[in-house]
């Protein structure tokens, strides 16, 4: 098992990515070009029966046809079409015509006439339908010629009376796609008489087919109408009535399309007035449509129900009283009105009465209902969402929840009303639905304040065993407003219970309490003595500082204290001590407080100082200062760089918004500093054997610079090509330095020659990659090299090294422009914590699973790039590629990795620690900058090993975490 | 109980064959002699259809088939066929072995009866004989419950059995397509109730159980073995799973185990969630729910126990109840209706002291909760089903008369269809409007189509000319010429004639000519011919002129037209009013 595992790990680790070289398809096509159409002709002539011909055509259809010969092919096909008697062959030809006219760069206007002519004497309905389809393709390929469109529309109208549904379908589709948008044709042509089959309004033609006998045609008509709408034609209001009638069609696809149609119209004419049948009243069209679509939520087909529920969400113009009816479901029992459980809960709460002994007639109905007022199949919107949320299919339920969310976001009162229903959904049997409803509640939580009984239901979910649900709920609690101090206490209690049951939720729970505290300072205030268990007379024992539950309470209290100055007075001495400890250890959770006493005010002043602008300014100034270095003598410059780097690092710590940029600059400057040190005069003026030691340090420096440049390039997001060029430039310098150092150690001429060649290639590729950036690199190292390029490529290695040495030493520091928005990719391993003293024991030869939970920020494409590395004490290391499903995306630029890695090892005598860390894999071939140019030259210099571009590697980007493990020898 | 007899298109079908649980004498079973008077049942009934396995729908089946004697086909769905004998056997055991009744059906009879059963699949159309076909739809109520659509020729009936329009934890909602039956026979248990949302009840239930468990109390849930019990089990099971609870759940054994086995098998009959996840894990393979043993009741610590029967009137549930009643931490949850007189009913009404047999009293300290988990459609659900099926008539059964009266009014008002609610033993006759299929000759159809418009409007009737021939048992519509040919008759033409007297001094031919020119000038757009035989033809109307015998100045105009051309005459009239 272990061996197998290891093997697999190694396989993954040593996987070589090969870029498959695509064959040049253009060449092959060119060879076959003259024979293409001719071959088809011959084939078709050869075909003795229809099956053969069909085979040839099928074979032919598999290969692409080049633009120039399309027309020829079409002619041959058409010629054969007229000769052919078999329907299936004609059908295939017709479909080929359509395919061919889609060929890039081919304009099908030359074959329009021919295509239309073929319709004339076609008898087979299927072929006719296919031909109409072909015409549709041709029509869409020619959006610019109204004449062709006009003709096509006429043809379509003519064939609308076909008896085969497929033909009618295609005609309607064609009308929908090509019908004139801008010029409705009725007015000027009325005189000619509609019965002549002349030009009519496309809409009225299409709407005639709403009543077709075939449901497929009815659907096609509705779809065509929707197509017209999508193309910007204003649908007439008359259609509304017809569409409404189709809502009660027998066929689901018709109903589904009709729902869409009604929805579209409700958006076009929201304010028109429509009469209610069987009464004299009139209502707004959007309300009417809303009612009708609500009705569809209890349709027989679930597809229609999903459609209807989805559409409801986007009808924001509907009047509030209609909206609220969707949540209304009058209950009755034996003809007497009964209060819903929601109402009862609310009443119980408002009356302040604690739940009495529940009787079995607890919900005994009170008032007698008038039988006439009970509307069983409620007209209009009544109870649509109640139905939707109770639906059998979870697709419908999700759609309903989403619709509720959309509507609630635009109406506060509705949000208030739908709260109960959403809270009910927390108990759904499908996790997706539960999760969705929690998210929705979070989104609308700005509108609402939870009552105690509602909060109770919400908090009950905290015990859910699914981590996603719990975290979503924590997120929700972060944003919730509660009404009383009991609520706060309840929430705290439940969260502590959660913490106790699932200790891994620690961070999430703390964060949750942080927001809770800062949201409800006044509600927390009366709870403080109880929470901190202080007593007016007695000193209570000091709580354990490592207890996560106690920390949680403190987080709540301190955050509340931030906006409640009277609170610190209630703290006992140890609380202040704990505050300063927590402020340091969990600074992201504990806010700065203005506390009485010494030294703590300092905290305030430190943070009040740094606004983003001033930090930005400081960053800019530091960079400007550095740019003067070129003129300074080396020692002073080094000091300046040293200080600047230090400043920048500190700035990054203080100002999280600029952390990325500051870090980036600091790293860049560090590269420069290293380079500068390596190029110190002393080293180069001495004979080689005398300065072996310096030589070694310089080699190490070069190596380090290389590594740093890779970090610079791949660890930071938001770089533009200018910065990338600068980074590459430094890398080039480092490589030059490496080359010089190799030359100095004189390890043989062969290796020197090859490394020289390699370096020259590097320069070339640099030039290719950053052609556009070269003007900005005036007077730099590379600029000078490029000037000398002709000489470099011809001269001997030794000479080349000499030139390099001088240029390198003459070249100055390249000014770094401050990038706009730079973020450093970071990863934090939350789990394992590395604090455990209990070793993870397992039998050798077997595996043990280690849970890993980490947050990643600003990582692009983590599914491919992030890897987990496990380092064993014997130096063995494994790299594990997590499954794509292990990554979740809780927010923009944030990812969460929750995975398991399998460990295995041979037996140890003592428990020992392994290190786990996250790696960011990079390969320069995958960067966007190099990829387009790569294709260009890879075909020309195939023989050469791909130099620069194929560099692959990994950067560790998280702090390593130590895990104590103990593989025991297997028992015999 | 349900036992409905339908006569449709000359076929007799029995829908359900239930028994009454309240009686112990002959009234228990339906009176089968009523059907036949004194013939054999098999001759009279074409088939029997059982909607689901509850005894009030299938309890009298062995009695009818074996003791009364019926050999025709019995239709039920696969799950019903599987579970029904278990219940019947259990019922038999109680009546025969415990109560010691004789003259009751035996186990062998149940087996024999089941051999006559033909299983049905959902949406499968089964031809009972040449004319009668039946089709089953999903009904929700319990596992395997079905609604049936019965069709003879153009007449059809839908019988719902018991059904449920809101899905629950293990079953989906009832569904039917727009089959537009002549009668929809629907149950109406909750004719006057609109229920609260299912979720509220579920949440309440779980919360109560959870709270009690956390307090360390024991929860007793008295249930009937099949149906709701499974739903509650799934509910608790998933909740335990979600919340990581450890307290044990027990289910008193018995027929449930056997039934659970079938629940596992008939996954296709359950709801979406169970159907989708059964590959990973069958929801009926309970992880947390174990079989109950009598001794467990005294175990310390929290637990949940499902025990039968549901009304606490006897058996295990009562025993456990007695043991636990004294502790206020414990709880009993009644998930259904309790008949008056049972302990269940008493405690639900708040009685805290119960008299037990042997003059001892029992103090009830534990909490008593009531939760309605019922799987019948409420008034809204019934209306929804009517909307789905669009029947022409409605018939309500299986409910209380007063409540049905209300629903009847609602249905009539909302859908404007007739609604009936027969009492037991009452017969309702519904006249249908059968459509008679007629063969039409293709030529005639094509000719008619060519006459009017491109496509006929499918929604509107259209008149056409043709001849209806009734021959033997078939009806044919053909064109009149063909009909004549077929029947070997000569064509007769009916012509109407009319004489008009006219004062005109001219000669006959002149008069005719004058008329001709006049008509020509007045009636433009009509074909008017002056024929050489001395007649004028206006379209198909012939005009002849002759002088009368008495007065040569008085000319007699002879008009003659055929039956179909009355319209031509009208224009001619216009022409004559000079």
PDB file of N, CA, C and O in Angstrom, chain A residues 248 250 295 298 300 329 331-332 334 341 358 360 374 376-377 389-390 392-395 424 427-429 457 460 464-465 501, chain B residues 167 169 172-173 175 178 180 192-197 199-200 203 241-244 272-273 348-349 369 380 387 403 410 414:
ATOM      1  N   UNK A 248     -52.422  27.757 -20.070  1.00  0.00           N
ATOM      2  CA  UNK A 248     -53.178  26.567 -19.656  1.00  0.00           C
ATOM      3  C   UNK A 248     -53.138  25.517 -20.752  1.00  0.00           C
ATOM      4  O   UNK A 248     -54.038  24.702 -20.864  1.00  0.00           O
ATOM      5  N   UNK A 250     -52.038  22.164 -22.865  1.00  0.00           N
ATOM      6  CA  UNK A 250     -51.880  20.787 -22.387  1.00  0.00           C
ATOM      7  C   UNK A 250     -50.421  20.362 -22.335  1.00  0.00           C
ATOM      8  O   UNK A 250     -50.093  19.395 -21.672  1.00  0.00           O
ATOM      9  N   UNK A 295     -49.508  31.300 -10.363  1.00  0.00           N
ATOM     10  CA  UNK A 295     -50.361  30.136 -10.532  1.00  0.00           C
ATOM     11  C   UNK A 295     -49.582  28.965 -11.088  1.00  0.00           C
ATOM     12  O   UNK A 295     -49.830  27.815 -10.752  1.00  0.00           O
ATOM     13  N   UNK A 298     -47.737  26.033  -9.135  1.00  0.00           N
ATOM     14  CA  UNK A 298     -48.330  24.735  -8.771  1.00  0.00           C
ATOM     15  C   UNK A 298     -48.727  23.959 -10.021  1.00  0.00           C
ATOM     16  O   UNK A 298     -49.695  23.218 -10.016  1.00  0.00           O
ATOM     17  N   UNK A 300     -48.407  21.138 -13.100  1.00  0.00           N
ATOM     18  CA  UNK A 300     -48.167  19.701 -13.010  1.00  0.00           C
ATOM     19  C   UNK A 300     -46.767  19.287 -13.401  1.00  0.00           C
ATOM     20  O   UNK A 300     -46.287  18.249 -12.983  1.00  0.00           O
ATOM     21  N   UNK A 329     -51.156  31.966   3.096  1.00  0.00           N
ATOM     22  CA  UNK A 329     -51.858  30.704   2.954  1.00  0.00           C
ATOM     23  C   UNK A 329     -52.807  30.636   4.132  1.00  0.00           C
ATOM     24  O   UNK A 329     -52.393  30.386   5.240  1.00  0.00           O
ATOM     25  N   UNK A 331     -55.061  29.267   6.644  1.00  0.00           N
ATOM     26  CA  UNK A 331     -55.271  27.921   7.146  1.00  0.00           C
ATOM     27  C   UNK A 331     -56.682  27.829   7.665  1.00  0.00           C
ATOM     28  O   UNK A 331     -57.236  28.773   8.186  1.00  0.00           O
ATOM     29  N   UNK A 332     -57.248  26.670   7.506  1.00  0.00           N
ATOM     30  CA  UNK A 332     -58.517  26.493   8.174  1.00  0.00           C
ATOM     31  C   UNK A 332     -58.635  25.049   8.574  1.00  0.00           C
ATOM     32  O   UNK A 332     -57.993  24.158   8.040  1.00  0.00           O
ATOM     33  N   UNK A 334     -61.778  22.462   9.713  1.00  0.00           N
ATOM     34  CA  UNK A 334     -63.221  22.325   9.876  1.00  0.00           C
ATOM     35  C   UNK A 334     -63.919  23.656   9.702  1.00  0.00           C
ATOM     36  O   UNK A 334     -64.745  24.049  10.506  1.00  0.00           O
ATOM     37  N   UNK A 341     -48.576  28.366  12.246  1.00  0.00           N
ATOM     38  CA  UNK A 341     -47.593  28.197  13.314  1.00  0.00           C
ATOM     39  C   UNK A 341     -46.732  29.445  13.430  1.00  0.00           C
ATOM     40  O   UNK A 341     -46.332  29.840  14.516  1.00  0.00           O
ATOM     41  N   UNK A 358     -48.389  22.360  26.352  1.00  0.00           N
ATOM     42  CA  UNK A 358     -49.029  22.279  25.040  1.00  0.00           C
ATOM     43  C   UNK A 358     -50.144  21.249  25.079  1.00  0.00           C
ATOM     44  O   UNK A 358     -49.958  20.131  25.537  1.00  0.00           O
ATOM     45  N   UNK A 360     -53.367  19.260  22.989  1.00  0.00           N
ATOM     46  CA  UNK A 360     -53.472  18.748  21.634  1.00  0.00           C
ATOM     47  C   UNK A 360     -54.411  19.565  20.788  1.00  0.00           C
ATOM     48  O   UNK A 360     -54.403  19.500  19.605  1.00  0.00           O
ATOM     49  N   UNK A 374     -63.741  31.901   1.798  1.00  0.00           N
ATOM     50  CA  UNK A 374     -62.571  31.040   1.685  1.00  0.00           C
ATOM     51  C   UNK A 374     -62.325  30.738   0.218  1.00  0.00           C
ATOM     52  O   UNK A 374     -63.155  30.177  -0.471  1.00  0.00           O
ATOM     53  N   UNK A 376     -60.365  28.622  -2.044  1.00  0.00           N
ATOM     54  CA  UNK A 376     -59.484  27.464  -1.949  1.00  0.00           C
ATOM     55  C   UNK A 376     -58.404  27.504  -3.002  1.00  0.00           C
ATOM     56  O   UNK A 376     -57.223  27.408  -2.733  1.00  0.00           O
ATOM     57  N   UNK A 377     -58.820  27.627  -4.229  1.00  0.00           N
ATOM     58  CA  UNK A 377     -57.793  27.688  -5.251  1.00  0.00           C
ATOM     59  C   UNK A 377     -57.599  29.165  -5.484  1.00  0.00           C
ATOM     60  O   UNK A 377     -58.192  29.792  -6.330  1.00  0.00           O
ATOM     61  N   UNK A 389     -41.866  26.511  -2.062  1.00  0.00           N
ATOM     62  CA  UNK A 389     -40.887  26.085  -1.070  1.00  0.00           C
ATOM     63  C   UNK A 389     -41.171  24.680  -0.542  1.00  0.00           C
ATOM     64  O   UNK A 389     -40.315  24.053   0.041  1.00  0.00           O
ATOM     65  N   UNK A 390     -42.407  24.222  -0.785  1.00  0.00           N
ATOM     66  CA  UNK A 390     -42.736  22.879  -0.320  1.00  0.00           C
ATOM     67  C   UNK A 390     -42.695  21.876  -1.450  1.00  0.00           C
ATOM     68  O   UNK A 390     -43.164  20.757  -1.322  1.00  0.00           O
ATOM     69  N   UNK A 392     -41.884  19.195  -4.400  1.00  0.00           N
ATOM     70  CA  UNK A 392     -41.251  17.889  -4.336  1.00  0.00           C
ATOM     71  C   UNK A 392     -39.817  17.934  -4.871  1.00  0.00           C
ATOM     72  O   UNK A 392     -38.928  17.281  -4.341  1.00  0.00           O
ATOM     73  N   UNK A 393     -39.603  18.695  -5.923  1.00  0.00           N
ATOM     74  CA  UNK A 393     -38.296  18.700  -6.569  1.00  0.00           C
ATOM     75  C   UNK A 393     -37.438  19.804  -5.968  1.00  0.00           C
ATOM     76  O   UNK A 393     -37.880  20.935  -5.836  1.00  0.00           O
ATOM     77  N   UNK A 394     -36.201  19.470  -5.652  1.00  0.00           N
ATOM     78  CA  UNK A 394     -35.387  20.481  -5.000  1.00  0.00           C
ATOM     79  C   UNK A 394     -35.006  21.597  -5.967  1.00  0.00           C
ATOM     80  O   UNK A 394     -34.722  22.704  -5.553  1.00  0.00           O
ATOM     81  N   UNK A 395     -35.053  21.307  -7.259  1.00  0.00           N
ATOM     82  CA  UNK A 395     -34.769  22.367  -8.230  1.00  0.00           C
ATOM     83  C   UNK A 395     -35.775  23.503  -8.068  1.00  0.00           C
ATOM     84  O   UNK A 395     -35.416  24.674  -8.129  1.00  0.00           O
ATOM     85  N   UNK A 424     -37.556  28.375   7.813  1.00  0.00           N
ATOM     86  CA  UNK A 424     -38.062  27.011   7.679  1.00  0.00           C
ATOM     87  C   UNK A 424     -37.216  26.185   6.737  1.00  0.00           C
ATOM     88  O   UNK A 424     -37.046  24.986   6.915  1.00  0.00           O
ATOM     89  N   UNK A 427     -34.300  23.671   7.322  1.00  0.00           N
ATOM     90  CA  UNK A 427     -34.551  22.301   7.730  1.00  0.00           C
ATOM     91  C   UNK A 427     -34.814  21.402   6.538  1.00  0.00           C
ATOM     92  O   UNK A 427     -35.314  20.311   6.673  1.00  0.00           O
ATOM     93  N   UNK A 428     -34.487  21.861   5.368  1.00  0.00           N
ATOM     94  CA  UNK A 428     -34.753  21.077   4.166  1.00  0.00           C
ATOM     95  C   UNK A 428     -33.928  19.799   4.186  1.00  0.00           C
ATOM     96  O   UNK A 428     -32.908  19.701   4.862  1.00  0.00           O
ATOM     97  N   UNK A 429     -34.401  18.830   3.406  1.00  0.00           N
ATOM     98  CA  UNK A 429     -33.697  17.551   3.438  1.00  0.00           C
ATOM     99  C   UNK A 429     -32.458  17.572   2.547  1.00  0.00           C
ATOM    100  O   UNK A 429     -31.582  16.732   2.687  1.00  0.00           O
ATOM    101  N   UNK A 457     -34.360  29.114  15.972  1.00  0.00           N
ATOM    102  CA  UNK A 457     -34.383  28.158  14.872  1.00  0.00           C
ATOM    103  C   UNK A 457     -33.120  28.241  14.052  1.00  0.00           C
ATOM    104  O   UNK A 457     -32.574  27.238  13.616  1.00  0.00           O
ATOM    105  N   UNK A 460     -30.218  26.640  15.813  1.00  0.00           N
ATOM    106  CA  UNK A 460     -30.277  25.185  15.939  1.00  0.00           C
ATOM    107  C   UNK A 460     -29.434  24.528  14.852  1.00  0.00           C
ATOM    108  O   UNK A 460     -28.904  23.431  15.039  1.00  0.00           O
ATOM    109  N   UNK A 464     -25.215  21.417  12.906  1.00  0.00           N
ATOM    110  CA  UNK A 464     -25.153  20.624  11.688  1.00  0.00           C
ATOM    111  C   UNK A 464     -23.747  20.056  11.511  1.00  0.00           C
ATOM    112  O   UNK A 464     -22.758  20.707  11.821  1.00  0.00           O
ATOM    113  N   UNK A 465     -23.684  18.843  11.012  1.00  0.00           N
ATOM    114  CA  UNK A 465     -22.365  18.236  10.902  1.00  0.00           C
ATOM    115  C   UNK A 465     -21.635  18.673   9.635  1.00  0.00           C
ATOM    116  O   UNK A 465     -20.467  18.399   9.478  1.00  0.00           O
ATOM    117  N   UNK A 501     -18.390  21.389  20.300  1.00  0.00           N
ATOM    118  CA  UNK A 501     -18.662  20.184  19.524  1.00  0.00           C
ATOM    119  C   UNK A 501     -17.718  20.074  18.331  1.00  0.00           C
ATOM    120  O   UNK A 501     -17.293  18.982  17.971  1.00  0.00           O
TER     121      UNK A 501
ATOM    122  N   UNK B 167     -45.334  16.735  -0.850  1.00  0.00           N
ATOM    123  CA  UNK B 167     -44.369  15.659  -0.683  1.00  0.00           C
ATOM    124  C   UNK B 167     -43.938  15.576   0.772  1.00  0.00           C
ATOM    125  O   UNK B 167     -44.002  16.553   1.507  1.00  0.00           O
ATOM    126  N   UNK B 169     -41.073  13.277   3.630  1.00  0.00           N
ATOM    127  CA  UNK B 169     -39.676  12.849   3.681  1.00  0.00           C
ATOM    128  C   UNK B 169     -39.387  11.602   2.875  1.00  0.00           C
ATOM    129  O   UNK B 169     -38.257  11.331   2.550  1.00  0.00           O
ATOM    130  N   UNK B 172     -43.152  11.231  -2.734  1.00  0.00           N
ATOM    131  CA  UNK B 172     -43.356  12.447  -3.520  1.00  0.00           C
ATOM    132  C   UNK B 172     -44.812  12.862  -3.514  1.00  0.00           C
ATOM    133  O   UNK B 172     -45.629  12.315  -2.784  1.00  0.00           O
ATOM    134  N   UNK B 173     -45.154  13.838  -4.331  1.00  0.00           N
ATOM    135  CA  UNK B 173     -46.526  14.325  -4.402  1.00  0.00           C
ATOM    136  C   UNK B 173     -47.275  13.598  -5.504  1.00  0.00           C
ATOM    137  O   UNK B 173     -46.674  13.114  -6.461  1.00  0.00           O
ATOM    138  N   UNK B 175     -49.456  13.001  -8.743  1.00  0.00           N
ATOM    139  CA  UNK B 175     -49.389  13.683 -10.035  1.00  0.00           C
ATOM    140  C   UNK B 175     -50.274  12.969 -11.031  1.00  0.00           C
ATOM    141  O   UNK B 175     -50.337  11.735 -11.061  1.00  0.00           O
ATOM    142  N   UNK B 178     -53.310  15.760 -17.714  1.00  0.00           N
ATOM    143  CA  UNK B 178     -54.612  16.317 -18.067  1.00  0.00           C
ATOM    144  C   UNK B 178     -55.401  15.281 -18.831  1.00  0.00           C
ATOM    145  O   UNK B 178     -55.472  15.319 -20.054  1.00  0.00           O
ATOM    146  N   UNK B 180     -58.613  14.551 -18.499  1.00  0.00           N
ATOM    147  CA  UNK B 180     -60.001  14.971 -18.684  1.00  0.00           C
ATOM    148  C   UNK B 180     -60.982  13.807 -18.591  1.00  0.00           C
ATOM    149  O   UNK B 180     -61.667  13.471 -19.559  1.00  0.00           O
ATOM    150  N   UNK B 192     -62.340  20.192   4.519  1.00  0.00           N
ATOM    151  CA  UNK B 192     -62.502  21.562   5.010  1.00  0.00           C
ATOM    152  C   UNK B 192     -61.241  22.070   5.702  1.00  0.00           C
ATOM    153  O   UNK B 192     -61.297  22.980   6.496  1.00  0.00           O
ATOM    154  N   UNK B 193     -60.109  21.452   5.406  1.00  0.00           N
ATOM    155  CA  UNK B 193     -58.898  21.860   6.100  1.00  0.00           C
ATOM    156  C   UNK B 193     -57.871  22.357   5.099  1.00  0.00           C
ATOM    157  O   UNK B 193     -57.720  21.774   4.034  1.00  0.00           O
ATOM    158  N   UNK B 194     -57.212  23.430   5.444  1.00  0.00           N
ATOM    159  CA  UNK B 194     -56.010  23.800   4.699  1.00  0.00           C
ATOM    160  C   UNK B 194     -54.883  23.727   5.697  1.00  0.00           C
ATOM    161  O   UNK B 194     -54.933  24.366   6.744  1.00  0.00           O
ATOM    162  N   UNK B 195     -53.889  22.944   5.371  1.00  0.00           N
ATOM    163  CA  UNK B 195     -52.878  22.699   6.384  1.00  0.00           C
ATOM    164  C   UNK B 195     -51.738  23.705   6.336  1.00  0.00           C
ATOM    165  O   UNK B 195     -51.437  24.297   5.304  1.00  0.00           O
ATOM    166  N   UNK B 196     -51.101  23.791   7.462  1.00  0.00           N
ATOM    167  CA  UNK B 196     -49.917  24.622   7.581  1.00  0.00           C
ATOM    168  C   UNK B 196     -48.776  23.946   6.825  1.00  0.00           C
ATOM    169  O   UNK B 196     -48.873  22.785   6.463  1.00  0.00           O
ATOM    170  N   UNK B 197     -47.699  24.679   6.626  1.00  0.00           N
ATOM    171  CA  UNK B 197     -46.629  24.098   5.837  1.00  0.00           C
ATOM    172  C   UNK B 197     -45.996  22.930   6.590  1.00  0.00           C
ATOM    173  O   UNK B 197     -45.919  22.902   7.805  1.00  0.00           O
ATOM    174  N   UNK B 199     -43.014  22.023   6.680  1.00  0.00           N
ATOM    175  CA  UNK B 199     -41.732  22.312   7.300  1.00  0.00           C
ATOM    176  C   UNK B 199     -41.861  22.745   8.753  1.00  0.00           C
ATOM    177  O   UNK B 199     -41.075  22.356   9.604  1.00  0.00           O
ATOM    178  N   UNK B 200     -42.879  23.558   9.015  1.00  0.00           N
ATOM    179  CA  UNK B 200     -43.097  24.012  10.377  1.00  0.00           C
ATOM    180  C   UNK B 200     -43.270  22.830  11.295  1.00  0.00           C
ATOM    181  O   UNK B 200     -42.667  22.749  12.351  1.00  0.00           O
ATOM    182  N   UNK B 203     -40.097  20.852  11.754  1.00  0.00           N
ATOM    183  CA  UNK B 203     -39.123  21.541  12.583  1.00  0.00           C
ATOM    184  C   UNK B 203     -39.531  21.467  14.048  1.00  0.00           C
ATOM    185  O   UNK B 203     -38.714  21.194  14.921  1.00  0.00           O
ATOM    186  N   UNK B 241     -28.130  12.331  11.907  1.00  0.00           N
ATOM    187  CA  UNK B 241     -26.937  12.372  11.068  1.00  0.00           C
ATOM    188  C   UNK B 241     -26.405  13.803  10.968  1.00  0.00           C
ATOM    189  O   UNK B 241     -25.218  14.064  11.129  1.00  0.00           O
ATOM    190  N   UNK B 242     -27.312  14.721  10.727  1.00  0.00           N
ATOM    191  CA  UNK B 242     -26.912  16.115  10.550  1.00  0.00           C
ATOM    192  C   UNK B 242     -26.331  16.691  11.816  1.00  0.00           C
ATOM    193  O   UNK B 242     -25.387  17.455  11.790  1.00  0.00           O
ATOM    194  N   UNK B 243     -26.961  16.354  12.925  1.00  0.00           N
ATOM    195  CA  UNK B 243     -26.582  17.009  14.171  1.00  0.00           C
ATOM    196  C   UNK B 243     -25.579  16.194  14.974  1.00  0.00           C
ATOM    197  O   UNK B 243     -25.238  16.573  16.086  1.00  0.00           O
ATOM    198  N   UNK B 244     -25.180  15.052  14.401  1.00  0.00           N
ATOM    199  CA  UNK B 244     -24.186  14.250  15.096  1.00  0.00           C
ATOM    200  C   UNK B 244     -24.663  13.815  16.480  1.00  0.00           C
ATOM    201  O   UNK B 244     -23.915  13.877  17.439  1.00  0.00           O
ATOM    202  N   UNK B 272     -37.700  12.263  -4.514  1.00  0.00           N
ATOM    203  CA  UNK B 272     -36.516  12.609  -5.285  1.00  0.00           C
ATOM    204  C   UNK B 272     -35.228  12.358  -4.514  1.00  0.00           C
ATOM    205  O   UNK B 272     -34.305  11.729  -5.013  1.00  0.00           O
ATOM    206  N   UNK B 273     -35.209  12.803  -3.287  1.00  0.00           N
ATOM    207  CA  UNK B 273     -33.983  12.726  -2.505  1.00  0.00           C
ATOM    208  C   UNK B 273     -33.552  11.270  -2.306  1.00  0.00           C
ATOM    209  O   UNK B 273     -32.392  10.919  -2.518  1.00  0.00           O
ATOM    210  N   UNK B 348     -54.129  13.471  25.446  1.00  0.00           N
ATOM    211  CA  UNK B 348     -54.084  14.647  24.588  1.00  0.00           C
ATOM    212  C   UNK B 348     -55.046  15.714  25.070  1.00  0.00           C
ATOM    213  O   UNK B 348     -54.830  16.899  24.863  1.00  0.00           O
ATOM    214  N   UNK B 349     -56.113  15.278  25.708  1.00  0.00           N
ATOM    215  CA  UNK B 349     -57.063  16.252  26.222  1.00  0.00           C
ATOM    216  C   UNK B 349     -56.681  16.768  27.595  1.00  0.00           C
ATOM    217  O   UNK B 349     -57.477  17.405  28.273  1.00  0.00           O
ATOM    218  N   UNK B 369     -47.196  15.716  23.599  1.00  0.00           N
ATOM    219  CA  UNK B 369     -47.190  16.598  22.430  1.00  0.00           C
ATOM    220  C   UNK B 369     -48.042  15.983  21.335  1.00  0.00           C
ATOM    221  O   UNK B 369     -48.144  14.760  21.227  1.00  0.00           O
ATOM    222  N   UNK B 380     -57.024  22.354  -0.450  1.00  0.00           N
ATOM    223  CA  UNK B 380     -56.269  22.983  -1.526  1.00  0.00           C
ATOM    224  C   UNK B 380     -55.693  21.930  -2.469  1.00  0.00           C
ATOM    225  O   UNK B 380     -55.654  22.105  -3.678  1.00  0.00           O
ATOM    226  N   UNK B 387     -57.686  20.648 -10.864  1.00  0.00           N
ATOM    227  CA  UNK B 387     -57.133  21.526 -11.887  1.00  0.00           C
ATOM    228  C   UNK B 387     -56.199  20.742 -12.815  1.00  0.00           C
ATOM    229  O   UNK B 387     -56.144  20.990 -14.013  1.00  0.00           O
ATOM    230  N   UNK B 403     -68.594  18.094   5.719  1.00  0.00           N
ATOM    231  CA  UNK B 403     -67.408  18.709   5.143  1.00  0.00           C
ATOM    232  C   UNK B 403     -67.447  18.628   3.629  1.00  0.00           C
ATOM    233  O   UNK B 403     -67.044  19.563   2.928  1.00  0.00           O
ATOM    234  N   UNK B 410     -67.708  24.626  -3.199  1.00  0.00           N
ATOM    235  CA  UNK B 410     -66.508  25.291  -3.711  1.00  0.00           C
ATOM    236  C   UNK B 410     -66.169  24.820  -5.119  1.00  0.00           C
ATOM    237  O   UNK B 410     -65.863  25.601  -6.000  1.00  0.00           O
ATOM    238  N   UNK B 414     -66.022  27.063  -8.388  1.00  0.00           N
ATOM    239  CA  UNK B 414     -64.727  27.368  -8.981  1.00  0.00           C
ATOM    240  C   UNK B 414     -64.573  26.802 -10.392  1.00  0.00           C
ATOM    241  O   UNK B 414     -64.063  27.461 -11.282  1.00  0.00           O
TER     242      UNK B 414
END
